[in-house]
XYZ file of C-alpha atoms in Angstrom:
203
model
C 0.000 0.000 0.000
C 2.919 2.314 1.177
C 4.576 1.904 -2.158
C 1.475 2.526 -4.420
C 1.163 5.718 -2.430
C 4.973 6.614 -3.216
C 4.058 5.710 -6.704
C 1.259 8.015 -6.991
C 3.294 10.752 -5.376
C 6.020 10.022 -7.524
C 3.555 10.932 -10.892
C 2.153 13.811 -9.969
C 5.731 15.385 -8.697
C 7.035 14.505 -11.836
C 3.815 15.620 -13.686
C 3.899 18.954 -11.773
C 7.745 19.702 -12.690
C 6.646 18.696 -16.297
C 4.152 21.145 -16.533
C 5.463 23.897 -14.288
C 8.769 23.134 -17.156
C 6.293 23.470 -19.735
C 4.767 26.765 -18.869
C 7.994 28.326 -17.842
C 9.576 27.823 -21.539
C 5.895 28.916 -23.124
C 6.402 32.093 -20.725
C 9.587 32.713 -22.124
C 9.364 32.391 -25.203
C 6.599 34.838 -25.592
C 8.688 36.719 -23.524
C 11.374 36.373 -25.883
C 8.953 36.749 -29.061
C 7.501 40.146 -27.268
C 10.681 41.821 -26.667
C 11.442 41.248 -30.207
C 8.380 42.341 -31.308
C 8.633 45.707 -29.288
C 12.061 46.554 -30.643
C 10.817 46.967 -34.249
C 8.136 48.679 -32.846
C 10.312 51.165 -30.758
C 12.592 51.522 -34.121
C 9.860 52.541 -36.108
C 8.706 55.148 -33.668
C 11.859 56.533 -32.570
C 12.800 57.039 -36.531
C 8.951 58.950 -37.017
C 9.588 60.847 -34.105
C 12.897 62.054 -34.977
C 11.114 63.318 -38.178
C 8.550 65.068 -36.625
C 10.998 67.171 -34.688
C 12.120 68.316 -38.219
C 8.868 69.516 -38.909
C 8.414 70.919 -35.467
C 12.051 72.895 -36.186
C 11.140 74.452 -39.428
C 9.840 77.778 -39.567
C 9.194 78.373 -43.019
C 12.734 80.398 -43.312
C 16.173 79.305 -44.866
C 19.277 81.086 -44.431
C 17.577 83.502 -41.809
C 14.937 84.554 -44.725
C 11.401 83.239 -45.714
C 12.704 80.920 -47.539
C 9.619 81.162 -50.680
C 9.885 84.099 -53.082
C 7.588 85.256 -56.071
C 8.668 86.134 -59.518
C 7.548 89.807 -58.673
C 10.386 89.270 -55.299
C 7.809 88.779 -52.686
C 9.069 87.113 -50.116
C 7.033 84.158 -48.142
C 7.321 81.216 -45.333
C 7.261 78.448 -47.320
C 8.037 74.794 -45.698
C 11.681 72.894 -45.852
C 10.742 69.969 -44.057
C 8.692 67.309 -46.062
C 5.917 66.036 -43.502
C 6.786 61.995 -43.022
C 4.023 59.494 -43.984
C 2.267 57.846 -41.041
C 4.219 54.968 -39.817
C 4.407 51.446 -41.323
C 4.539 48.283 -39.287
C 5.733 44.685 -40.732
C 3.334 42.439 -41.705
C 5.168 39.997 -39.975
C 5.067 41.439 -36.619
C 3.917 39.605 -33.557
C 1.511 42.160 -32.189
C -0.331 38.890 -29.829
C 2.906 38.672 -27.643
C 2.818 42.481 -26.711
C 0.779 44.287 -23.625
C -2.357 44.652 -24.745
C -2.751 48.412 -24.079
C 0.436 48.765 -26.124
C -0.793 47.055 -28.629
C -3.921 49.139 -29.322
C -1.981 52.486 -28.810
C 1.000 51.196 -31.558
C -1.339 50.414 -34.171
C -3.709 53.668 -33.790
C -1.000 55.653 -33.890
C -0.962 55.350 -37.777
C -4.621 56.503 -38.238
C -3.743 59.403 -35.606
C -0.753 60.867 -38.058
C -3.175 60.297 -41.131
C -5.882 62.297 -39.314
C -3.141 65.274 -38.656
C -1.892 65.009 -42.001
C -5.465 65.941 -42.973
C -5.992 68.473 -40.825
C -2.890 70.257 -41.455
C -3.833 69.996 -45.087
C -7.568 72.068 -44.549
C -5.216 74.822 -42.207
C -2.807 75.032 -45.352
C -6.139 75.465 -47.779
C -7.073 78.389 -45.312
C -3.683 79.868 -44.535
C -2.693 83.069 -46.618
C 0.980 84.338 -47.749
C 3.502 85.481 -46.497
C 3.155 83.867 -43.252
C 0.895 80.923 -43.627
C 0.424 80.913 -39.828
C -2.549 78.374 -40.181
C -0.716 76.055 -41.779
C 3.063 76.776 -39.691
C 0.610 77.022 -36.474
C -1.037 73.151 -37.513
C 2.277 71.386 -38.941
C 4.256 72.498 -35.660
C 1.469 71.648 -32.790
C 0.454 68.371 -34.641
C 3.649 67.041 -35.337
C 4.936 67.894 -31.754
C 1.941 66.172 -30.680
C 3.043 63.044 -33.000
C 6.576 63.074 -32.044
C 5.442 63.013 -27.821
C 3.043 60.534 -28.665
C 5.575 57.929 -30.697
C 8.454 58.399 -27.701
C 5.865 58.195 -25.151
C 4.597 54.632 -26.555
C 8.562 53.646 -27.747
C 9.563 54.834 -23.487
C 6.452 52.426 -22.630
C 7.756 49.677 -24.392
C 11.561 50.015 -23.955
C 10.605 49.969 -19.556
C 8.411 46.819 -19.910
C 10.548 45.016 -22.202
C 13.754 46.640 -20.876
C 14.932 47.046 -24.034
C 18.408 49.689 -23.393
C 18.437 53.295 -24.898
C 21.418 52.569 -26.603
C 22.246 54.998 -29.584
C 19.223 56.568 -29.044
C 21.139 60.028 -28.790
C 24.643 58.753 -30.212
C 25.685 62.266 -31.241
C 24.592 64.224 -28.067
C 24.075 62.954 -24.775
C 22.464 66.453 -23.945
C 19.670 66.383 -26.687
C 16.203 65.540 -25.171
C 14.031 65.167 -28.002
C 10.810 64.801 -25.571
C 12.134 67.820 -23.733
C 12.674 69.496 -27.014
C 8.808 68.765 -27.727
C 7.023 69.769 -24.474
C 9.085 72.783 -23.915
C 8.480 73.924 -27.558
C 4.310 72.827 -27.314
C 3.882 74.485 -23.473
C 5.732 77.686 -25.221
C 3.843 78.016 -28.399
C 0.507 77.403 -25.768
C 1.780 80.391 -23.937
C 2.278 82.654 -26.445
C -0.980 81.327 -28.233
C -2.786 82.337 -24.579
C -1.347 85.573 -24.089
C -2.051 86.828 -27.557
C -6.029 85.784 -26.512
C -5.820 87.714 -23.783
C -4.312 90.622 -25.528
C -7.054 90.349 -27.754
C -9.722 90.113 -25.258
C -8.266 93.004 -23.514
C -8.877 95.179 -26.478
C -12.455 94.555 -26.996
């Protein structure tokens, strides 16, 4: 009787470390699979983001001058910076192994950019020479809005798959390109508020 007990023990033990074995290596390979998954991810971002703080940078000048000029010599603000198309993921990509949240705000992203992009296109249909402000005012708030957006997702991912910053800012340790965003968006919302109340204070 003793040994059939011992017997029985035995199994299940051995069943238990077979399936505790089991779900450990399933764990980790999704594990494995996710972190893989949210390194493309994190490249694409990173790469849109750095173009949006192009966009964000350009003030319509070159040189110090508007950089657009009429056959009559009229000068005008005229875009340098090519606005990037919304990002592309692989069709390969593993989106089932990453957080769920994650997930959903990676892949709306896209349709967010696309609904900028058509936005800043109506402001440009509306803005008027020589300083477009409409359509500088649109390109600059949206596409700092993008650019926070993509590194706030690619920081999200990098912490829970502790994926390392590394070459992120190879050239400059000092450049903060989310810094560079929310201190350029909180001072253009400044000076777009105290221009309001300048204009409230005349009426």
């Amino acid at each position: 009787m003793i040994e059939a007990v011992f017997g029985l023990v035995g199994v299940v033990v051995g069943s238990a470390i077979t399936i505790t074995k089991d779900a450990w290596s399933s764990w980790r390979d999704r594990r494995r699979r996710a972190a893989y998954a949210a390194i493309r991810v994190v490249c694409i971002l990173e790469e849109y983001a750095d173009k949006c703080v192009g966009v964000v940078q350009d003030d319509g000048t070159a040189y110090g001058r508007p950089a657009g000029r009429t056959d009559q010599g009229e000068e005008f603000l005229e875009p340098q910076v090519a606005q990037p198309a919304a990002p592309e993921y692989p069709d390969d990509l593993d989106w089932r192994s990453l957080d769920a949240s994650l997930m959903q705000r990676a892949l709306s992203f896209p349709n967010v950019a696309r609904s900028t992009d058509r936005f800043i296109a109506i402001e440009a249909d509306f803005s008027a020479p020589p300083s477009y402000d409409g359509l500088f005012e649109a390109r600059r708030v949206g596409y700092g809005r993008l650019g926070l957006e993509a590194l706030e997702i690619s920081a999200a991912l990098r912490k829970l798959y502790k994926i390392d910053a590394i070459g992120r800012n190879a050239f400059s340790s000092d450049w903060d390109p989310d810094g560079y965003l929310r201190d350029t968006l909180a001072k253009f919302e400044k000076e777009k508020a105290e221009a309001r109340s300048s204009s409230e204070a005349l009426l």
